mmCIF file of C-alpha atoms (C1' of nucleotides) in Angstrom:
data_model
loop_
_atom_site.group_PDB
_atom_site.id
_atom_site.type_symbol
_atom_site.label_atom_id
_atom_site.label_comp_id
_atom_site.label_asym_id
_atom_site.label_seq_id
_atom_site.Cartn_x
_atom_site.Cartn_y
_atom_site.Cartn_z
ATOM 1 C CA UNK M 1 241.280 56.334 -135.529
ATOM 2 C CA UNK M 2 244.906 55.442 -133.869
ATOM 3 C CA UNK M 3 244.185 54.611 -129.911
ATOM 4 C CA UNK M 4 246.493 56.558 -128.053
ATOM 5 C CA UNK M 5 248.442 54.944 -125.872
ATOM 6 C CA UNK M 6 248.156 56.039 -122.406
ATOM 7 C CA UNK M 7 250.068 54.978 -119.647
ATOM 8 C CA UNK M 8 247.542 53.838 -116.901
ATOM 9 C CA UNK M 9 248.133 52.772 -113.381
ATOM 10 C CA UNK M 10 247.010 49.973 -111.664
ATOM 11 C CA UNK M 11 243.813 51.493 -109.257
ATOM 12 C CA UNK M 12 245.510 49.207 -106.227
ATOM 13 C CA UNK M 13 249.307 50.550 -106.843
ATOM 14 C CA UNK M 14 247.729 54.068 -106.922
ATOM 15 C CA UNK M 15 246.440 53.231 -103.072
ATOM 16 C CA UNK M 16 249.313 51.986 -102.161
ATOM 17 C CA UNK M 17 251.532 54.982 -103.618
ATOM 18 C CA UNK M 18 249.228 57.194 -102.365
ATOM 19 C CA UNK M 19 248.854 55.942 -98.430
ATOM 20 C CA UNK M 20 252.889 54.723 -98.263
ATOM 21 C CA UNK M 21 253.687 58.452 -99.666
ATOM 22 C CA UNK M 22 251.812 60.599 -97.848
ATOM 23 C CA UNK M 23 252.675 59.018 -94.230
ATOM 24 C CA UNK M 24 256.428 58.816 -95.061
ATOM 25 C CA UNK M 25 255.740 62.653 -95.805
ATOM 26 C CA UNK M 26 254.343 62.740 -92.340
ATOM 27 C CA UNK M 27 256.941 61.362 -90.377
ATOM 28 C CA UNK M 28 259.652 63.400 -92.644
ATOM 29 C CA UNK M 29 258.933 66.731 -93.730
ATOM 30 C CA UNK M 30 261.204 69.247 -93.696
ATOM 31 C CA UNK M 31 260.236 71.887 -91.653
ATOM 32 C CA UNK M 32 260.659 74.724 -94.410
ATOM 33 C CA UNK M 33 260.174 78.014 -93.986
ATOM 34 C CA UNK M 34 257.544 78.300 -96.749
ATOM 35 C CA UNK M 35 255.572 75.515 -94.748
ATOM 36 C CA UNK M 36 254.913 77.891 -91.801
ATOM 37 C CA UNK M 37 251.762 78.785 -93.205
ATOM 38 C CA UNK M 38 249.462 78.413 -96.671
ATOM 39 C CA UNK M 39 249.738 82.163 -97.581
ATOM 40 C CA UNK M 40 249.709 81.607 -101.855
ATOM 41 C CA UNK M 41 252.022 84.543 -101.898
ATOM 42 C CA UNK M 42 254.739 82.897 -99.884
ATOM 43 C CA UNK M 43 254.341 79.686 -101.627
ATOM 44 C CA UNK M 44 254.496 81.580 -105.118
ATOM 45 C CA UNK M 45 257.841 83.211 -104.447
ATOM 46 C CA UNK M 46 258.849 80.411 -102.273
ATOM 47 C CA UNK M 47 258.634 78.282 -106.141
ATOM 48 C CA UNK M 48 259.832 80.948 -108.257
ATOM 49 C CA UNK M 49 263.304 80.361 -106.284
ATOM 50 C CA UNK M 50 262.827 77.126 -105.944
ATOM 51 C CA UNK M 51 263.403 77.163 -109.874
ATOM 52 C CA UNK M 52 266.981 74.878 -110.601
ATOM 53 C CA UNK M 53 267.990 76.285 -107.453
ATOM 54 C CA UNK M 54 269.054 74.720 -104.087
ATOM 55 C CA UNK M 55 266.799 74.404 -100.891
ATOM 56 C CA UNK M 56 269.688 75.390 -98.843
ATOM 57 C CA UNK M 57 270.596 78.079 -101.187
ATOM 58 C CA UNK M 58 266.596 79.437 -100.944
ATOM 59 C CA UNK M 59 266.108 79.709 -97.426
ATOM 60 C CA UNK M 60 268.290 82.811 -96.428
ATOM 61 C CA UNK M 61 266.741 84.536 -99.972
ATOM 62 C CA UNK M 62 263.434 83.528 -99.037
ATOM 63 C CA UNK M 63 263.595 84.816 -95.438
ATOM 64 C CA UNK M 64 265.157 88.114 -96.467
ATOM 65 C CA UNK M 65 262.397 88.624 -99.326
ATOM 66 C CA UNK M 66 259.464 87.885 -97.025
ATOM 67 C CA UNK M 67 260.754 90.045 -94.433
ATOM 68 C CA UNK M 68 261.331 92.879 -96.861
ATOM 69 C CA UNK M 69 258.082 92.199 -98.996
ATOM 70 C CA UNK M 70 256.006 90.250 -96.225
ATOM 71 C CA UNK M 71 252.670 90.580 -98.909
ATOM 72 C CA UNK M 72 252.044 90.675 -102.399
ATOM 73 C CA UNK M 73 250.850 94.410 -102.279
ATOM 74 C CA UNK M 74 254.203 95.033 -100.829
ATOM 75 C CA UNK M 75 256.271 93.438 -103.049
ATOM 76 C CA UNK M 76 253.841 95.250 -106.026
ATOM 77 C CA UNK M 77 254.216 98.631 -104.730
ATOM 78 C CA UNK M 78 258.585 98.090 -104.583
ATOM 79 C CA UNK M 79 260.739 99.502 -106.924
ATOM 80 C CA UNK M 80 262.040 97.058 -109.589
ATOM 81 C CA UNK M 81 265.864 97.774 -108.668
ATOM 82 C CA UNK M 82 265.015 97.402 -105.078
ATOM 83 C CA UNK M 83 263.203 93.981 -105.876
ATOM 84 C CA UNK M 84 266.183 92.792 -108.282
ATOM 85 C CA UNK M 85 268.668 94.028 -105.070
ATOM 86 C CA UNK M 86 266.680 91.007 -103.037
ATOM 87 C CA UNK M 87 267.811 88.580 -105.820
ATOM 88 C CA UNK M 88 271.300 89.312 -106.189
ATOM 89 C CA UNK M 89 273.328 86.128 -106.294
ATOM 90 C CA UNK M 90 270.475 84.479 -106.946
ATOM 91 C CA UNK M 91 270.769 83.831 -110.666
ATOM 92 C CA UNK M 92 268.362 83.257 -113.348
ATOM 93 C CA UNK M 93 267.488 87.135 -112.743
ATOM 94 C CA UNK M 94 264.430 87.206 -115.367
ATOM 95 C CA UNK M 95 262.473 84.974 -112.355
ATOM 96 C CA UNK M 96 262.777 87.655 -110.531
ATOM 97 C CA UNK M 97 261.413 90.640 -113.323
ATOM 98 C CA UNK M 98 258.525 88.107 -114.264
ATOM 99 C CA UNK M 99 257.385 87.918 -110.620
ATOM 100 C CA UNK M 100 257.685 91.689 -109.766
ATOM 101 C CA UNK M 101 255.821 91.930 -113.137
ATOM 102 C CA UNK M 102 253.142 89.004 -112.445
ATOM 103 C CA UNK M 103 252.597 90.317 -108.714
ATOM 104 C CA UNK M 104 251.386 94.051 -109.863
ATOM 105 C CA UNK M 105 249.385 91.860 -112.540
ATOM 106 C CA UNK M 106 247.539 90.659 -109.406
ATOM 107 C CA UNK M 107 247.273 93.604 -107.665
ATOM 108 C CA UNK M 108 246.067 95.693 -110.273
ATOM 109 C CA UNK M 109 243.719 93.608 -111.931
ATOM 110 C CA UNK M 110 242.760 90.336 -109.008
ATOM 111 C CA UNK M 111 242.264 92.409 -105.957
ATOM 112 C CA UNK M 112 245.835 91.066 -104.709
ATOM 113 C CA UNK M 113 244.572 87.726 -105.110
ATOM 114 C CA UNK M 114 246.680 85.149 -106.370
ATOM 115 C CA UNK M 115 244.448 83.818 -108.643
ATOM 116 C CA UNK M 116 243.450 79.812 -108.207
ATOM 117 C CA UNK M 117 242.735 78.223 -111.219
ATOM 118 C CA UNK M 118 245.194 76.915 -113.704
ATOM 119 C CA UNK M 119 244.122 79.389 -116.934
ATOM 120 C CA UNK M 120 244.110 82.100 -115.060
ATOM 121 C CA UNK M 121 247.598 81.695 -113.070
ATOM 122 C CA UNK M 122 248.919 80.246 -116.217
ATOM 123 C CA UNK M 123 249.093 83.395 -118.048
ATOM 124 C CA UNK M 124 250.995 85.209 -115.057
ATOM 125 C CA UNK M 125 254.337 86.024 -116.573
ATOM 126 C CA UNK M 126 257.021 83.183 -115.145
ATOM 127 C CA UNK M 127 254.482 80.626 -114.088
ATOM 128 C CA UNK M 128 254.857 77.468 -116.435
ATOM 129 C CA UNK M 129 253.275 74.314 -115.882
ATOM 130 C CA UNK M 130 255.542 73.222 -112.843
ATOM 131 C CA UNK M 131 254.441 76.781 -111.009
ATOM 132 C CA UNK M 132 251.056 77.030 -111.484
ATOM 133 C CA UNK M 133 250.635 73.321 -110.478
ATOM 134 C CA UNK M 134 252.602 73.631 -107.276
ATOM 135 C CA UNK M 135 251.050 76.927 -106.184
ATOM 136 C CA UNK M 136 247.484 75.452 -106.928
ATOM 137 C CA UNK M 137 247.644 72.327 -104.907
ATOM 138 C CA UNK M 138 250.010 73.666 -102.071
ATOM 139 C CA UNK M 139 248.434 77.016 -101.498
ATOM 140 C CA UNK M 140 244.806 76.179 -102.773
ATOM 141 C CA UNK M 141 244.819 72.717 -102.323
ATOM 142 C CA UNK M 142 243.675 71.850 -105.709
ATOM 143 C CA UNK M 143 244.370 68.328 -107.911
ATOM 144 C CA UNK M 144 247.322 70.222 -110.576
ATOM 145 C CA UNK M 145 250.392 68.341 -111.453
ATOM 146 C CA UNK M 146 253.360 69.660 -110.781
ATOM 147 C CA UNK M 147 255.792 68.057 -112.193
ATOM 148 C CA UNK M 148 259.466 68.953 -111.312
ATOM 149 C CA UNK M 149 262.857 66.969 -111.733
ATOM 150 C CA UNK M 150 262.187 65.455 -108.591
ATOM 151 C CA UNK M 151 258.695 64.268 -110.195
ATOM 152 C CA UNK M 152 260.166 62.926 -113.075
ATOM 153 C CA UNK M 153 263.104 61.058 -111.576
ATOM 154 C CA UNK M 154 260.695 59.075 -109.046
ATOM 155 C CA UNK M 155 258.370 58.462 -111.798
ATOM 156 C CA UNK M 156 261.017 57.504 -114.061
ATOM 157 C CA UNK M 157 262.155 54.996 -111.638
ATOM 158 C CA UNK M 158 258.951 53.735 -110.082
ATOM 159 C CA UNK M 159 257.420 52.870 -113.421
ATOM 160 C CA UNK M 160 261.399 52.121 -115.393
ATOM 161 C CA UNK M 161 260.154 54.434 -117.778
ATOM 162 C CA UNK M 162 263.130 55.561 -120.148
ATOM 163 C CA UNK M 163 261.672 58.426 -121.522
ATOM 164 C CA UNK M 164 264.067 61.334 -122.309
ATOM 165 C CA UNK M 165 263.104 63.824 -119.327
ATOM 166 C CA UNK M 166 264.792 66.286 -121.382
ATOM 167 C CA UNK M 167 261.591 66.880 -123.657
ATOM 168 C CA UNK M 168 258.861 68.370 -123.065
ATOM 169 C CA UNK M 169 256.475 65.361 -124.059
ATOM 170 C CA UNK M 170 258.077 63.517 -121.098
ATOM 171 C CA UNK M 171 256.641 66.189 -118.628
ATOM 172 C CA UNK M 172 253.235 66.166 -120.290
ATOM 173 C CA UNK M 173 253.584 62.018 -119.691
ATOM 174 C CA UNK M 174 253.808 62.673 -116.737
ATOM 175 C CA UNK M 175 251.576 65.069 -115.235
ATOM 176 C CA UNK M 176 249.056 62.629 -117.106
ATOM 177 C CA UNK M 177 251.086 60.226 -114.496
ATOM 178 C CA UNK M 178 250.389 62.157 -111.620
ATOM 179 C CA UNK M 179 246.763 62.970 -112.007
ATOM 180 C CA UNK M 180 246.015 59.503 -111.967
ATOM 181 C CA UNK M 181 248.524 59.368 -108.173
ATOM 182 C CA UNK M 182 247.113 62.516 -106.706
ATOM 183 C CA UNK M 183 244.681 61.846 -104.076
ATOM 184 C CA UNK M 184 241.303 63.888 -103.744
ATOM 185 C CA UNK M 185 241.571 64.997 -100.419
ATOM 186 C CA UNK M 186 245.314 65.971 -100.384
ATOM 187 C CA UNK M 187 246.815 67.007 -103.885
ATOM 188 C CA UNK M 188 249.508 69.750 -101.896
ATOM 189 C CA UNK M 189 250.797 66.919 -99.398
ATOM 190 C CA UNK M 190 250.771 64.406 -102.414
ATOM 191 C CA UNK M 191 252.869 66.484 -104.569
ATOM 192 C CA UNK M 192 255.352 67.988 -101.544
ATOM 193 C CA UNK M 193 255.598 64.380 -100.705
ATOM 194 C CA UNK M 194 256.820 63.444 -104.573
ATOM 195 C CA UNK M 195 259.195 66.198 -104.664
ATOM 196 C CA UNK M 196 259.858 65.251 -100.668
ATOM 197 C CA UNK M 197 261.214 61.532 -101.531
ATOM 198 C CA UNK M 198 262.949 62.957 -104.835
ATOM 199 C CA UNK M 199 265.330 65.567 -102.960
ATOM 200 C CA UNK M 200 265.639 62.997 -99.727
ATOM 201 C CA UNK M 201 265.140 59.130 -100.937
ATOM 202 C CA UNK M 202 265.170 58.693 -104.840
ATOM 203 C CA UNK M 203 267.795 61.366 -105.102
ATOM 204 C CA UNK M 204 269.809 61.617 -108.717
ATOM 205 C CA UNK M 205 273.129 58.864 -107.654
ATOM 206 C CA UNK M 206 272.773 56.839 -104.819
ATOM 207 C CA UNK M 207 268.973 56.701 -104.074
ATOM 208 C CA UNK M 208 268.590 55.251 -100.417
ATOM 209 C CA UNK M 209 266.106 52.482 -102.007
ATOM 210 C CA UNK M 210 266.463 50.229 -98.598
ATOM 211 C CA UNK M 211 264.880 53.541 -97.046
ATOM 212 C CA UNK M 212 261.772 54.248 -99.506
ATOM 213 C CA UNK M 213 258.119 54.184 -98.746
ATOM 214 C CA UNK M 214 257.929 52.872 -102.273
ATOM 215 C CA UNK M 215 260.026 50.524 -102.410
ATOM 216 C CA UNK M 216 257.819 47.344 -103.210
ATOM 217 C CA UNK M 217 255.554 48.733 -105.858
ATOM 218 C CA UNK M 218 259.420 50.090 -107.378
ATOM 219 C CA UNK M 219 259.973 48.762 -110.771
ATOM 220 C CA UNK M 220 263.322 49.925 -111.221
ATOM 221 C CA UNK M 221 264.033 48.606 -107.621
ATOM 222 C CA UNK M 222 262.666 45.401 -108.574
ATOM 223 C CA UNK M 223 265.124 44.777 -111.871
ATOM 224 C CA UNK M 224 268.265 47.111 -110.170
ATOM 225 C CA UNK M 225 267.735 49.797 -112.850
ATOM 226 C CA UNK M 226 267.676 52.672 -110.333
ATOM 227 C CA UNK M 227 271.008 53.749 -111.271
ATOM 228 C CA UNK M 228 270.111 53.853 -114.349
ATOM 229 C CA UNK M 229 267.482 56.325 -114.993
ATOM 230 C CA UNK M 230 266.032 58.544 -115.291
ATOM 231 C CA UNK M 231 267.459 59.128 -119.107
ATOM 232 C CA UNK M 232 268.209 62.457 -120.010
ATOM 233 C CA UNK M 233 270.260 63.670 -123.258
ATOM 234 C CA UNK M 234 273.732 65.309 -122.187
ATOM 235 C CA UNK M 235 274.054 69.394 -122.279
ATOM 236 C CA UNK M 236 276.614 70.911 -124.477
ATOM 237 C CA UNK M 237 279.308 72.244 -122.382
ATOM 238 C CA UNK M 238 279.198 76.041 -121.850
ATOM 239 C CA UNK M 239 280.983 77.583 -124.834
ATOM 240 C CA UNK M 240 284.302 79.500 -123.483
ATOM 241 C CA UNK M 241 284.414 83.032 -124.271
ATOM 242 C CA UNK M 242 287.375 85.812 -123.544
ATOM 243 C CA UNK M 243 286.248 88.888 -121.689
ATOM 244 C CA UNK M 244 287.586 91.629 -120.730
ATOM 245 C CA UNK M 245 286.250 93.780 -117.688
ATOM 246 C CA UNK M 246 287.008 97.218 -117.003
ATOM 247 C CA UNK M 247 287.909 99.241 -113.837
ATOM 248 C CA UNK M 248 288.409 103.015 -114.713
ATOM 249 C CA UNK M 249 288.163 105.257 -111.528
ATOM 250 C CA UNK M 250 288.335 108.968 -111.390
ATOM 251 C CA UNK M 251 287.554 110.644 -108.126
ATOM 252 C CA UNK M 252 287.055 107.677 -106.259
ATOM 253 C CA UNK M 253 284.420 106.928 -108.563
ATOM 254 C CA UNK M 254 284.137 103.979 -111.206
ATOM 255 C CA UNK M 255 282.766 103.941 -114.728
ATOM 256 C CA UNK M 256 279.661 101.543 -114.313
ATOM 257 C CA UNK M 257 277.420 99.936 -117.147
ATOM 258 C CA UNK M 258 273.844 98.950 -116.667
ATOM 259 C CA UNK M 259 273.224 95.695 -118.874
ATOM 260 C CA UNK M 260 270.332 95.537 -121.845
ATOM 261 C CA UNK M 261 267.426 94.615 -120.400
ATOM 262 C CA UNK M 262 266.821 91.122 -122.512
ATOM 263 C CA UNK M 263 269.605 87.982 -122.457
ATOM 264 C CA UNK M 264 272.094 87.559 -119.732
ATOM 265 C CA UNK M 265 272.151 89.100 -116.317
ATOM 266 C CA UNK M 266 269.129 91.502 -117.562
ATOM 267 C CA UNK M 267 268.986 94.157 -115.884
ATOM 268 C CA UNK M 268 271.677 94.245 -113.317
ATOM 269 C CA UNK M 269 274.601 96.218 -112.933
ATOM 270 C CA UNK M 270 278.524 95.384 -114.422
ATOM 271 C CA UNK M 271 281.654 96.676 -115.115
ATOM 272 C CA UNK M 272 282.343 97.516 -118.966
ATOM 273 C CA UNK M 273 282.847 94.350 -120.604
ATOM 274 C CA UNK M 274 283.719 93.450 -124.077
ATOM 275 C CA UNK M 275 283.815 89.971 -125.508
ATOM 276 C CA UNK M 276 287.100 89.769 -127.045
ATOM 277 C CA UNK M 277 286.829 88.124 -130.416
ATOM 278 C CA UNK M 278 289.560 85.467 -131.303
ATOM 279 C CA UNK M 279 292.896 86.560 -130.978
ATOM 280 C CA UNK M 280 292.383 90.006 -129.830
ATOM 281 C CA UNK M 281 294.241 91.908 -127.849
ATOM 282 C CA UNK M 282 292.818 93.301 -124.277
ATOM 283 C CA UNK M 283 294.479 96.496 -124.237
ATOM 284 C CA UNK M 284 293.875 97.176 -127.736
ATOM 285 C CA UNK M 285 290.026 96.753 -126.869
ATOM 286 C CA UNK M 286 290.240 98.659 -124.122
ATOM 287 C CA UNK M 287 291.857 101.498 -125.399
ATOM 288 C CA UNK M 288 288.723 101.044 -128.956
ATOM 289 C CA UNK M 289 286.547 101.570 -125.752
ATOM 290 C CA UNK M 290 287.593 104.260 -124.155
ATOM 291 C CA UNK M 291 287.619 106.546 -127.009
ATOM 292 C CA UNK M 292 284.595 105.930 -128.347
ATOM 293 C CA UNK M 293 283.291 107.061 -125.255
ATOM 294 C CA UNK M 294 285.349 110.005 -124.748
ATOM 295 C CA UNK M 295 287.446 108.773 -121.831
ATOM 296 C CA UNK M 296 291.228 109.733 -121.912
ATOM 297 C CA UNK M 297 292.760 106.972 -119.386
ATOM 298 C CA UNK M 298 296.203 106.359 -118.743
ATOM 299 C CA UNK M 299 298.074 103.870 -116.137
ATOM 300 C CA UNK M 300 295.932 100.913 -117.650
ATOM 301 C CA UNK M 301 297.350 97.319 -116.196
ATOM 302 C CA UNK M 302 296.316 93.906 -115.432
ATOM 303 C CA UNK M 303 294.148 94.197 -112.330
ATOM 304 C CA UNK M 304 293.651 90.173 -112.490
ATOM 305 C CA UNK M 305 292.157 87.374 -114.106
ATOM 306 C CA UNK M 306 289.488 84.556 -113.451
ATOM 307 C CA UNK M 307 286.836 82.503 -114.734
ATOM 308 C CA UNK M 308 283.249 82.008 -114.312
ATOM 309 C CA UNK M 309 280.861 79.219 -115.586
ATOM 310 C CA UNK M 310 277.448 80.072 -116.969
ATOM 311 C CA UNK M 311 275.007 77.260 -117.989
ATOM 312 C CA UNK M 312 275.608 78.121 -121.399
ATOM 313 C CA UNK M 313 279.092 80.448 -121.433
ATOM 314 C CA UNK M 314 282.574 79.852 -119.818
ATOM 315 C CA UNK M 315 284.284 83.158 -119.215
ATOM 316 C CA UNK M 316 287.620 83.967 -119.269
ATOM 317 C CA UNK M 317 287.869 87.091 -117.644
ATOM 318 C CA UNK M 318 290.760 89.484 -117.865
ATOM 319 C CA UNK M 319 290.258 92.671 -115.710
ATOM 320 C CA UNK M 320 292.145 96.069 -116.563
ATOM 321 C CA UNK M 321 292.238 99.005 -114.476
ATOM 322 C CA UNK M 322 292.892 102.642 -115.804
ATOM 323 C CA UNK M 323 292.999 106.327 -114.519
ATOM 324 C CA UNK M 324 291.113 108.347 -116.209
ATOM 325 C CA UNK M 325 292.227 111.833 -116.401
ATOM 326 C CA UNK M 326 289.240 113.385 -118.786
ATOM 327 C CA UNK M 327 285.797 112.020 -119.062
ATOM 328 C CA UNK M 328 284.402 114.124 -122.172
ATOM 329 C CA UNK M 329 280.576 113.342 -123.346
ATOM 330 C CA UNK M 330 279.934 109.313 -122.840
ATOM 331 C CA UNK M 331 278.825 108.277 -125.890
ATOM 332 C CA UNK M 332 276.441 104.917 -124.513
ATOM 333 C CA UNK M 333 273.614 106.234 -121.841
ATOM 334 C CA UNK M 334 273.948 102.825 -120.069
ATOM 335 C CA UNK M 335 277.415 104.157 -118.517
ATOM 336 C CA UNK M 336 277.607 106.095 -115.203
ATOM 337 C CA UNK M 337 279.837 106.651 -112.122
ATOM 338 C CA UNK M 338 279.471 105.243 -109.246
ATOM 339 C CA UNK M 339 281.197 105.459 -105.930
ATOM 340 C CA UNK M 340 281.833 102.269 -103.950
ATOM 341 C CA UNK M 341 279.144 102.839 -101.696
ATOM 342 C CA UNK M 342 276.771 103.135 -104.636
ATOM 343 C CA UNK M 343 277.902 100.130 -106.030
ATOM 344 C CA UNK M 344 277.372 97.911 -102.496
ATOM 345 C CA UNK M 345 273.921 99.420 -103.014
ATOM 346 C CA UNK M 346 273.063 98.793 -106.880
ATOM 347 C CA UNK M 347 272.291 95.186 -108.242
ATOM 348 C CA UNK M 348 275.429 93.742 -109.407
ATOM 349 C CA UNK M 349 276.024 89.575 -110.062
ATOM 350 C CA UNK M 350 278.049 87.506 -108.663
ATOM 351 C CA UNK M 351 280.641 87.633 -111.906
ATOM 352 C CA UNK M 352 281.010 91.039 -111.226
ATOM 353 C CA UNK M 353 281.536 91.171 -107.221
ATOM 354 C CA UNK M 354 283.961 88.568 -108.584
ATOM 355 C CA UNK M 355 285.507 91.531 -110.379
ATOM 356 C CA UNK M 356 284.785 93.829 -107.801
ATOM 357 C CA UNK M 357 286.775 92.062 -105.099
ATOM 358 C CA UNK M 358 290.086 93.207 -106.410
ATOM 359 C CA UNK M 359 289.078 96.949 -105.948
ATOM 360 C CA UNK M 360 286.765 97.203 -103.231
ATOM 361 C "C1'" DT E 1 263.033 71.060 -130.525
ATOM 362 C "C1'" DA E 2 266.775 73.240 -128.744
ATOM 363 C "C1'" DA E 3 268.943 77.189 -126.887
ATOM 364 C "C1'" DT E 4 268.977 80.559 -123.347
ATOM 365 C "C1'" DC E 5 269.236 81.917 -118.708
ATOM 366 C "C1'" DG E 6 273.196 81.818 -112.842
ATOM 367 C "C1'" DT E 7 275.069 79.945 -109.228
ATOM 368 C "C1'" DG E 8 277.123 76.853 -105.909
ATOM 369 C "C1'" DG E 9 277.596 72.198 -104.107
ATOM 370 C "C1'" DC E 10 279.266 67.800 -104.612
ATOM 371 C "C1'" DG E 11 281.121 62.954 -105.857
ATOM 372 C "C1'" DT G 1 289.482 68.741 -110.752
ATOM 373 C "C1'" DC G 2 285.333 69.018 -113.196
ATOM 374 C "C1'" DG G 3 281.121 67.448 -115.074
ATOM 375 C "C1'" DC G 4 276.651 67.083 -113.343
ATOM 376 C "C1'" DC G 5 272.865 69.167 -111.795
ATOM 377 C "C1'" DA G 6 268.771 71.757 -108.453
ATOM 378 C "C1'" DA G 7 261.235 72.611 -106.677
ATOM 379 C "C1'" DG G 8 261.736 75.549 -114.930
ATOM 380 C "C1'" DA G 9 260.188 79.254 -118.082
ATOM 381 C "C1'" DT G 10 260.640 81.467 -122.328
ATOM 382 C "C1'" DT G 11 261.436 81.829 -127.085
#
DNA sequence: TAATCGTGGCG
DNA sequence: TCGCCAAGATT
């Protein structure tokens, strides 16, 4: 038998962690709107958008969510377009259909309880380790991990560990890490305060070290590594793609397409758009478009061009307008017409208001 | 394991 | 200007 090896912590460092932490979290919490109270349906949705996403960018979503669904039965009863509506800009737009789906979950089947042990809120659809460990010990006050960038930065640093926080073994190090940290009587302070120093002290470049509660148990302090980690393996750069987006009005009304309902921007609402294979011409597409869908346009120009940055796609937009004089039988069922009002009103994305702005 | 999935802010 | 990245989950 091969002894694992374990990284253990020192039972005095983890006092000194623990005490240092949670009283610098005293003195300098931010006073967050999903701090006004421990309601685990706040807290849940206050994570989901939490996900790669800004605090500063949150807070206006959050508010606006919470005042339009203020409980969990309310945001279960909604209509999924209405719900997706609240998340518009947001990004990441499956968070958004895996909560809507995960909250009727627990209404139909927990008696609107979120439920408050790790198997059970586990298997909620969008709550991965990180999730169901926050919304355990924040809302329920129970010792989960919840390991986040933050977590894994302040680790990496504290203990100059140069794992690849890329991988998915790294987390797993280190919620074993941060069972060992978390104190008994305050696991939701103990893991705000982790994330705390990570967005405020032991932030990604230019950590304010001369300013951290943990500065001298610190190892990467200690041998002026801090700049240096955590590690993580670079991302491929998005891959650049041509597009071309289509405006065809008739009757003050626009042709509108409603996007499949897996891969990106799910669900929400665009303009036509056709990836433009290499060297293709965008009038020539166009023009392949409209008659297979039984749209005789004429007057079709330039209406502009942009770009927009995915994680994982660079578009190239080019955006073509066209009359069209005869609309026969559409040939896809995820085209319709919409008038501008309609379209202020239906889930669109932020690449498409993009669009959108040169019309309306 | 690695790719997918948005957006905006910042050094 | 542009690469990096921010309280990840899913496949």
């Amino acid at each position: 038998m091969v002894k694992k090896d374990v990284f253990t912590i020192d039972g005095e460092v983890v006092q000194i962690i623990g005490r240092e932490l949670l009283d610098w979290y005293n003195r300098n919490r931010r006073d967050l709107p999903w701090r006004k109270d421990q309601d685990p349906y706040k807290i849940w949705v206050s994570e989901i958008m939490l996900q790669q996403t800004r605090v500063d960018t949150v807070i206006p979503y959050f508010q606006r969510f919470i005042e339009q669904f203020p409980t969990l039965d309310d945001l279960a009863k909604a209509p999924e377009e209405q719900v997706i509506k609240a998340w518009e800009g947001l990004g990441y737009y499956s968070r958004v259909k895996n909560l809507h789906a995960a909250v009727k979950e627990v209404s139909a089947h927990y008696g609107s309880r979120v439920p408050d042990d790790l198997e059970t809120i586990s298997k909620l659809k969008g709550i991965g380790p990180y999730t169901a460990g926050a919304v355990l010990s924040i809302a329920y006050n129970k010792k989960a991990a919840a390991v986040d960038g933050n977590v894994m930065r302040v680790f990496s640093r504290l203990f100059a560990l140069t794992d690849d926080i890329a991988l998915a073994s790294t987390r797993k190090k280190m919620e074993h890490i941060a069972l060992q940290l978390i104190p008994e009587d305050a696991p939701g302070d103990f893991n705000q305060a982790l994330m705390e120093l990570g967005a405020l002290i032991c932030t990604p470049s230019s950590p304010q070290c001369l300013f951290c509660p943990l500065q001298s148990v610190c190892n990467a302090y200690a041998e002026g590594i801090e700049e240096e980690l955590p590690r993580k393996k670079k991302a491929k750069p998005p891959k650049r793609m041509d597009m071309v987006m289509l405006w065809l009005a008739q009757d003050q009304r626009a042709l509108v397409e409603k996007r499949p309902d897996e891969g990106l921007l799910a669900g929400m609402w665009g303009l036509p758009t056709i990836h433009l294979a290499e060297a293709k011409d965008p009038f020539g597409e166009a023009r392949r478009f409209c008659d297979k869908n039984g749209l005789d346009v004429t007057n079709v120009t330039i209406a502009g061009k942009f770009e927009h940055i995915f994680s994982h796609q660079h578009w190239k937009v080019t955006v073509l307008r066209g009359d069209v004089k005869r609309a026969n039988d559409i040939a896809s069922p995820a085209l319709t017409w919409m008038s501008a009002q309609q379209i202020k009103d239906k889930p669109f994305s932020n690449v498409y208001r993009k669009a959108l702005q040169l019309f309306i």
